[in-house]
Coordinates of C-alpha atoms and ligand atoms in Angstrom, one line a residue:
X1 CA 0.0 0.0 0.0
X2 CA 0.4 3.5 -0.7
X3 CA 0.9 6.1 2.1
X4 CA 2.1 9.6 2.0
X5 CA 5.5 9.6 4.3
X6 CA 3.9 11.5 7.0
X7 CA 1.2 9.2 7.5
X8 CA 3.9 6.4 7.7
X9 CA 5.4 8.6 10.3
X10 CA 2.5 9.1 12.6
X11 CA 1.6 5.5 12.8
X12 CA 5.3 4.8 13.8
X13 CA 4.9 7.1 15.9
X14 CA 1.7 5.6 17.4
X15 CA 3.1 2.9 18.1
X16 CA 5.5 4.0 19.8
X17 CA 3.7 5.4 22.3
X18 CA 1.2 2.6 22.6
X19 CA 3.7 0.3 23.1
X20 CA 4.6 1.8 26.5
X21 CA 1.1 0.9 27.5
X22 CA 1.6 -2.6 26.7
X23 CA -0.3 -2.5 23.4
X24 CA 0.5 -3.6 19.9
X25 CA -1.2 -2.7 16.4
X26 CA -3.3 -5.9 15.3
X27 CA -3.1 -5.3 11.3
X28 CA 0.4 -4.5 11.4
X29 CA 0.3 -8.6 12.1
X30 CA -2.3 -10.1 10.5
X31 CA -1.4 -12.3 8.2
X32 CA 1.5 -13.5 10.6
X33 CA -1.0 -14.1 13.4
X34 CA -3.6 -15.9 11.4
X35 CA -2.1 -17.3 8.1
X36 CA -3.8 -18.8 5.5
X37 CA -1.9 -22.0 6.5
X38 CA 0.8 -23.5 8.4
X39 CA 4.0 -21.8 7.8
X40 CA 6.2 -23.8 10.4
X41 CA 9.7 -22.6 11.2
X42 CA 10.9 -26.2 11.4
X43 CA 12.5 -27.7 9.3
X44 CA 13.2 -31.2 7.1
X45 CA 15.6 -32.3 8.4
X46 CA 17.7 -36.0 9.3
X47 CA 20.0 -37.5 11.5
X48 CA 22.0 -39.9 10.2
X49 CA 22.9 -42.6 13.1
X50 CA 26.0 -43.3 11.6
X51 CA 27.4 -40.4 11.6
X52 CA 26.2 -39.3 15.2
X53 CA 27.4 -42.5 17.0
X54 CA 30.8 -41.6 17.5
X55 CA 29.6 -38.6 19.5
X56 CA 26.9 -40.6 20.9
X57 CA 29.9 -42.8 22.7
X58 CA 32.3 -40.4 23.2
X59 CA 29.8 -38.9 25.7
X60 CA 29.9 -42.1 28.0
X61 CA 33.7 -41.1 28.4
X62 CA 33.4 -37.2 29.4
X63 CA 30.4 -37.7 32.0
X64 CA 28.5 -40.9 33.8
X65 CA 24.6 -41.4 33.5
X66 CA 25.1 -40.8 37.3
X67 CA 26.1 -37.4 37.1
X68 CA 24.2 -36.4 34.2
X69 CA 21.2 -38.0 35.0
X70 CA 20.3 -38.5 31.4
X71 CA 22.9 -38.9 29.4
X72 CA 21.2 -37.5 26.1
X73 CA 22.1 -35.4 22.8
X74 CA 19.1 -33.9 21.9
X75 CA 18.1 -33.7 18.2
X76 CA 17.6 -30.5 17.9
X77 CA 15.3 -28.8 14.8
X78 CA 18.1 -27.0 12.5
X79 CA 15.1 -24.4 12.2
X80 CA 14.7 -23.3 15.7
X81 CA 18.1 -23.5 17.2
X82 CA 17.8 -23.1 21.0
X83 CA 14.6 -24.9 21.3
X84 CA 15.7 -27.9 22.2
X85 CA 12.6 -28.7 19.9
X86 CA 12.5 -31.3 17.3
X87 CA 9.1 -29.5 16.0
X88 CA 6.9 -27.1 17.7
X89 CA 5.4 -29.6 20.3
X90 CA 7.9 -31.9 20.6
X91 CA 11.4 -33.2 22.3
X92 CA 13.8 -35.9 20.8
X93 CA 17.1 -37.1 21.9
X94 CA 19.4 -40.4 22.0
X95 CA 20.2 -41.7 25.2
X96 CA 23.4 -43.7 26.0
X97 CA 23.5 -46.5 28.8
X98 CA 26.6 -48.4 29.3
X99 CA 27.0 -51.4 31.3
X100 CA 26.6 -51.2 34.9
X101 CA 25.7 -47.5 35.1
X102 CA 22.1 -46.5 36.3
X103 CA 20.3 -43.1 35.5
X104 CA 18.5 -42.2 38.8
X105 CA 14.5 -42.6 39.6
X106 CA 13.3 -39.2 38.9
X107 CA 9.2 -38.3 37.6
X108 CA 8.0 -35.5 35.4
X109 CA 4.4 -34.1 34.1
X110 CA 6.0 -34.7 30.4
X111 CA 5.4 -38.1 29.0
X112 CA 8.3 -40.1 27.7
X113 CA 8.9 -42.6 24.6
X114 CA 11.5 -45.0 23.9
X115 CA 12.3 -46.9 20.5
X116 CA 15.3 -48.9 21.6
X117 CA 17.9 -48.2 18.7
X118 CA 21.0 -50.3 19.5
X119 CA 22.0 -53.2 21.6
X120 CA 20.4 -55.5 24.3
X121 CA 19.6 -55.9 27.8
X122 CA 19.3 -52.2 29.2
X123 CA 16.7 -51.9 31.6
X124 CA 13.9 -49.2 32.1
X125 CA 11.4 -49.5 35.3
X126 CA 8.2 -47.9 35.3
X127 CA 6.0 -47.4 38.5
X128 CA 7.8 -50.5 40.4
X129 CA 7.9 -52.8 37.3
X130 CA 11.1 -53.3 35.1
X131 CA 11.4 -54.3 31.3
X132 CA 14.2 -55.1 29.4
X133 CA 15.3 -53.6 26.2
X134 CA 15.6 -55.0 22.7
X135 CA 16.3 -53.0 19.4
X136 CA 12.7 -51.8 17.9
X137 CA 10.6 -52.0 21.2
X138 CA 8.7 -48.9 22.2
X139 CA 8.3 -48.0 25.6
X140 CA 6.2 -45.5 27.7
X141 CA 7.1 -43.3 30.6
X142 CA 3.8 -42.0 31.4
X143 CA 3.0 -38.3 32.9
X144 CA 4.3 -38.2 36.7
X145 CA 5.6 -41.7 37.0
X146 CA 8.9 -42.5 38.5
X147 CA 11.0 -44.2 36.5
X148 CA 15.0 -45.3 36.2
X149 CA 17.2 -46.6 33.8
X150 CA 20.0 -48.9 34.3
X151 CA 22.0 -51.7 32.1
X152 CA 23.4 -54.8 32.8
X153 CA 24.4 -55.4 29.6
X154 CA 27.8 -56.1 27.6
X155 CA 27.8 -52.9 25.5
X156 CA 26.4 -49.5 25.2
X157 CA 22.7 -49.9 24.6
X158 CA 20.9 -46.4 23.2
X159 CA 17.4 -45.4 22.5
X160 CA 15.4 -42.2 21.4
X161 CA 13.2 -40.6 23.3
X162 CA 10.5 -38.7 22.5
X163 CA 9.0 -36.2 25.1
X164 CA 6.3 -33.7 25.1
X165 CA 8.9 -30.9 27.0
X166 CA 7.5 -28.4 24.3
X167 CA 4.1 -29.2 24.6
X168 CA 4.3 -28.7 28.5
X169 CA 6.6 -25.8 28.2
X170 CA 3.9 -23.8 26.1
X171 CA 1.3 -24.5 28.7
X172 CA 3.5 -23.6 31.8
X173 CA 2.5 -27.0 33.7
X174 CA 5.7 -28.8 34.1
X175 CA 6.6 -30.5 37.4
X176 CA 9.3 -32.4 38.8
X177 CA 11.2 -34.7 41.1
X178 CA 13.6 -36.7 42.4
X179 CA 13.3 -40.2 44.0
X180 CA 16.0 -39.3 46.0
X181 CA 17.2 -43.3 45.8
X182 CA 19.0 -44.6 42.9
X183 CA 16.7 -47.1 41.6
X184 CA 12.9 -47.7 42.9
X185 CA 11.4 -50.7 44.7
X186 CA 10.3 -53.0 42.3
X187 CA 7.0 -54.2 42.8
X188 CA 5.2 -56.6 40.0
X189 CA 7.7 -59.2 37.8
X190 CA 8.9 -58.5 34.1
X191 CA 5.8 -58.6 32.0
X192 CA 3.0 -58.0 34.5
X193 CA 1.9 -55.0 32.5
X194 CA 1.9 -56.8 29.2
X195 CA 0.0 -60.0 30.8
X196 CA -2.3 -58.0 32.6
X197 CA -3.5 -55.4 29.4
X198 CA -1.7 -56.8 26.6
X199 CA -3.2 -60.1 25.9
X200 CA -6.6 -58.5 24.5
X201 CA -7.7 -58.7 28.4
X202 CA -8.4 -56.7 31.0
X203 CA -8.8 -57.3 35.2
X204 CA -12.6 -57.3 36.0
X205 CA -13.8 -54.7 38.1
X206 CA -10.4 -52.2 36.9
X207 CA -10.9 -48.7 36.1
X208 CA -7.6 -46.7 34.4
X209 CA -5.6 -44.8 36.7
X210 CA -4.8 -42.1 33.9
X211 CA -4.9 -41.5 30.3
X212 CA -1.6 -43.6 29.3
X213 CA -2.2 -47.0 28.0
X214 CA -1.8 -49.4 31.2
X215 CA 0.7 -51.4 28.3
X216 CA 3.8 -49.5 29.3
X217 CA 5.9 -51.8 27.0
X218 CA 4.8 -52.7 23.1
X219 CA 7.8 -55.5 22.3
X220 CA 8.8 -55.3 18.1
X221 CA 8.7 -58.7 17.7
X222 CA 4.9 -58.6 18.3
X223 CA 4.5 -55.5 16.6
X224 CA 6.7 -57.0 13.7
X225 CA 4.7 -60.3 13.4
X226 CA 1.6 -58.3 13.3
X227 CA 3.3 -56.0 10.8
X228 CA 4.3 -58.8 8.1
X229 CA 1.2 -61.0 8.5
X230 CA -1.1 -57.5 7.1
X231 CA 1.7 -57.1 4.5
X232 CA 1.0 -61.0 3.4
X233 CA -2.6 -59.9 3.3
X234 CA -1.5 -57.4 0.4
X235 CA -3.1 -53.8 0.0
X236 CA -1.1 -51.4 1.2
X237 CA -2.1 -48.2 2.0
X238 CA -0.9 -45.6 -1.2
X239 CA 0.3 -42.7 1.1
X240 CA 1.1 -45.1 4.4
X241 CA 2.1 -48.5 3.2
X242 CA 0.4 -50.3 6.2
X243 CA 0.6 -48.3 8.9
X244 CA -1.0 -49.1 12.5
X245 CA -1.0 -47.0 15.4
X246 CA -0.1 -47.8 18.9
X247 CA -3.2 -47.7 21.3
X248 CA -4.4 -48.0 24.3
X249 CA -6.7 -51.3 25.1
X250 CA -8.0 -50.0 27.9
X251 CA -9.7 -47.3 25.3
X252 CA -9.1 -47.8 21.9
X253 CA -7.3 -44.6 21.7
X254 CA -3.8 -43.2 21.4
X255 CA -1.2 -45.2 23.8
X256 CA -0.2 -41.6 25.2
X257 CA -2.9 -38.6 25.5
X258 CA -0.3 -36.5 23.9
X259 CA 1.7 -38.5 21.5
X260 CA 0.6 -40.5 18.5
X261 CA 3.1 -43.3 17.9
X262 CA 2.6 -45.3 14.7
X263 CA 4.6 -48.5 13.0
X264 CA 4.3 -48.9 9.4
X265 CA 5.8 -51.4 6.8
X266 CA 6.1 -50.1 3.0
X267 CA 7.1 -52.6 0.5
X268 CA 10.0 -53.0 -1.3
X269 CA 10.0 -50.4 -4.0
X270 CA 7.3 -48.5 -2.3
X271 CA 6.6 -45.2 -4.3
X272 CA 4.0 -43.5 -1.5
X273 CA 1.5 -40.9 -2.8
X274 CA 2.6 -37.0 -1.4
X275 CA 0.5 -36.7 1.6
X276 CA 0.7 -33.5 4.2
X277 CA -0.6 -33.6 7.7
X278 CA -1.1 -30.7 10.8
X279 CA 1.0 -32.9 13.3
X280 CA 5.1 -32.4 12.2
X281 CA 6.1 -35.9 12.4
X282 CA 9.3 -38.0 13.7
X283 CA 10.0 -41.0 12.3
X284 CA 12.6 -43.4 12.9
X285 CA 13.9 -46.2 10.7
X286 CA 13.5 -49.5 12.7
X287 CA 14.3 -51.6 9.7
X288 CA 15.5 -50.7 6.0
X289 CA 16.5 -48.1 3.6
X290 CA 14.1 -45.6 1.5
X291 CA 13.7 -41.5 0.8
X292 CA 11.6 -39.1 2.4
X293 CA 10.8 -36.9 -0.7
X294 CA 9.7 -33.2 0.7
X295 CA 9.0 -29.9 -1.4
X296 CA 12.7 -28.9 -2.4
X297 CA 15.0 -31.7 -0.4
X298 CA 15.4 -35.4 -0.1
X299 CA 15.9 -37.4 3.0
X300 CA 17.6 -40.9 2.5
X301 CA 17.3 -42.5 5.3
X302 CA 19.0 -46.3 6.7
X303 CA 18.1 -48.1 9.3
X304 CA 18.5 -46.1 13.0
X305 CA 18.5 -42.6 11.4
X306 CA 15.7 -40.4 12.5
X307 CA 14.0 -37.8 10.2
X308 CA 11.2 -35.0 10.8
X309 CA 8.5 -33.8 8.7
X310 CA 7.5 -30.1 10.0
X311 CA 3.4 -29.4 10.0
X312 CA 1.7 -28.9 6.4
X313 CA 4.8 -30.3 4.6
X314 CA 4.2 -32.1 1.9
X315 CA 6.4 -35.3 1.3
X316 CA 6.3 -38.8 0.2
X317 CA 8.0 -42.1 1.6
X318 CA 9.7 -44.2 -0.9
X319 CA 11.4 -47.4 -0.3
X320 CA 14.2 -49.4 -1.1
X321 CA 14.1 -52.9 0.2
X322 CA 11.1 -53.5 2.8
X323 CA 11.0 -50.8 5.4
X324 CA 9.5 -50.7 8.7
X325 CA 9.4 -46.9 10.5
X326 CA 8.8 -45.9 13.7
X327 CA 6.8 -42.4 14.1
X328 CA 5.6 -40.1 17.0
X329 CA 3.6 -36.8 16.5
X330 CA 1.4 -34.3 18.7
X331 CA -1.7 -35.4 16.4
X332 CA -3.8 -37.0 19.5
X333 CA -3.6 -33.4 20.9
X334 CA -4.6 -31.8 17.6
X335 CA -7.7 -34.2 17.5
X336 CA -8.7 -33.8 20.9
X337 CA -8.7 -30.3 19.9
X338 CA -10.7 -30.6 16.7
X339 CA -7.8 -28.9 15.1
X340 CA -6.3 -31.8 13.1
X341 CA -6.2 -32.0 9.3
X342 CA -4.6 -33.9 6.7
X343 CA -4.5 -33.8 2.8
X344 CA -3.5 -36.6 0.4
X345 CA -2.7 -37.0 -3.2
X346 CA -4.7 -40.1 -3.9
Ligands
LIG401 O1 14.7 -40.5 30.5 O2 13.7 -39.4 32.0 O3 15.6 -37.3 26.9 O4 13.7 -36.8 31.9 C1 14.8 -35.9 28.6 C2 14.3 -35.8 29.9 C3 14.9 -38.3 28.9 C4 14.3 -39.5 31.0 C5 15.1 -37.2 28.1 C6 14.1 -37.0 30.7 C7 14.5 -38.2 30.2

């Protein structure tokens, strides 16, 4: 538009002096305030596990899980440096366990994921019951439960976590302790949780104790099995290959109230159909090799790299030899909200 200098000068000079009442011009920020669409400042971006491992184990030499507490890089969005953000709502990072150390009992209002990436035989124990880690298993820490990490194992084992720290951040509700003992008193054996909820049963007469799936532990080689028998079935999905998502039984709906975790398997030679969703996704290559193909970039991703999809971008999974993916997003939020949308190209 238009204006005659002066009149450019006394709306500067408006808002000047407004601003020292704590006030703001709306249509100077319109369009940035309510856009046409999403515009996020995250970006593509992926981390190639391969060439992030050496720092992932040089870490274990400068500083113990002990004394660190959580021995974690955090994967950090290339678009918002200083976030600590992987996209707007959400945290990711690799944690390192080496043999004999233990990462102390703590709890937190965020909720934690784990998809073990590398090695056997770490430990995590949620609310008084332990489970042991294999490569491909996802794991929750629900909201406010304590939980410790330890490893009796022969090597380094790591795994990414996905936490809602931004989520909870933006809504000023995060709380926290310590244990204040090492490890916590174990009270049910190794795969209570899974024979209790898991087994397409529940306890008569139990009523959920919060809104995190009571299944605290989803094993891969169930998830797997489950996985290849719907791919011998045939039709998979043109954007998604098959892709299921992770629930909980007790009722039906996401395993975490605040992040959607999905496993897929695409085909070998998989060509996926451009798709965009609301929720900026994380996904993380269990098995296999492929391309994420976004507006502008390609993401070629191997097995244990980890790639992110920002909101509204449009892309396209492609695969090499068969491919199973891991993938977490803030979409049960967006839904609870009404807010969630999606657009495919077939
Ligand atoms: O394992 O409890 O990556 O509290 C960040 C914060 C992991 C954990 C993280 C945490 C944890």
């Amino acid at each position: 538009m238009n204006q005659p200098v002066d009149a450019k000068a006394a709306r500067h000079d408006y808002y000047r002096r407004i601003a020292g009442h704590g006030l703001t011009p709306l249509w100077e920020l319109m369009a940035a305030l309510v856009p046409e669409q999403p515009r996020s400042p995250f970006r593509p971006h992926l981390w190639r596990y391969q060439d992030i491992r050496p720092a992932l184990l040089e870490s274990g030499r400068l500083i113990t899980a002990r004394e660190a507490v959580r021995r974690v890089l955090i994967l950090e969005n290339p678009g918002m440096p200083g976030s600590s953000a992987i996209t707007q709502s959400l945290y990711a990072g690799l944690q390192v366990i080496l043999p004999g150390e233990v990462a102390p009992s703590h709890r937190h209002t965020q909720s934690a994921l784990r998809l073990i990436v590398e090695g056997e035989g770490a430990y995590t124990a949620v609310e008084g019951e332990r489970v042991t880690m294999h490569p491909g298993d996802f794991i929750i820490t629900p909201s406010w439960a304590w939980h410790d990490h330890g490893s009796e194992a022969e090597a380094a084992v790591v795994w990414l976590d996905g936490l809602d720290i931004p989520l909870v951040r933006f809504l000023d509700c995060g709380f926290a302790e310590n244990l204040g003992a090492e490890v916590q008193p174990l009270t049910r054996p190794e795969g209570d949780a899974l024979a209790r909820f898991g087994a397409n049963l529940l306890p008569l007469d139990w009523t959920p104790a919060g809104a995190t799936s009571p299944v605290f532990a989803y094993p891969y080689a169930r998830s797997r099995e489950a996985l290849h028998r719907l791919a011998r079935a045939g039709d998979p999905d043109a954007v998604h290959g098959i892709r299921m998502q992770f629930i909980n039984p007790a009722t039906g709906g996401p395993a975490m109230p605040t992040i959607g975790t999905t496993i897929q398997w695409l085909p070998a030679g998989f060509s996926g159909a451009g798709y965009r969703c609301t929720d900026g996704t994380v996904f993380h290559v269990i098995e296999g090799s492929g391309e994420c193909c976004l507006e502008g970039a390609v993401l070629p991703f191997g097995p244990r790299d980890t790639f992110v999809v920002p909101s509204w971008t449009e892309h396209r999974l492609a695969a090499h030899g068969e491919c199973v993916l891991f993938a977490f997003s803030d979409r049960p939020v967006q839904r609870a909200l009404g807010l969630w949308r999606e657009w495919r190209a077939s």
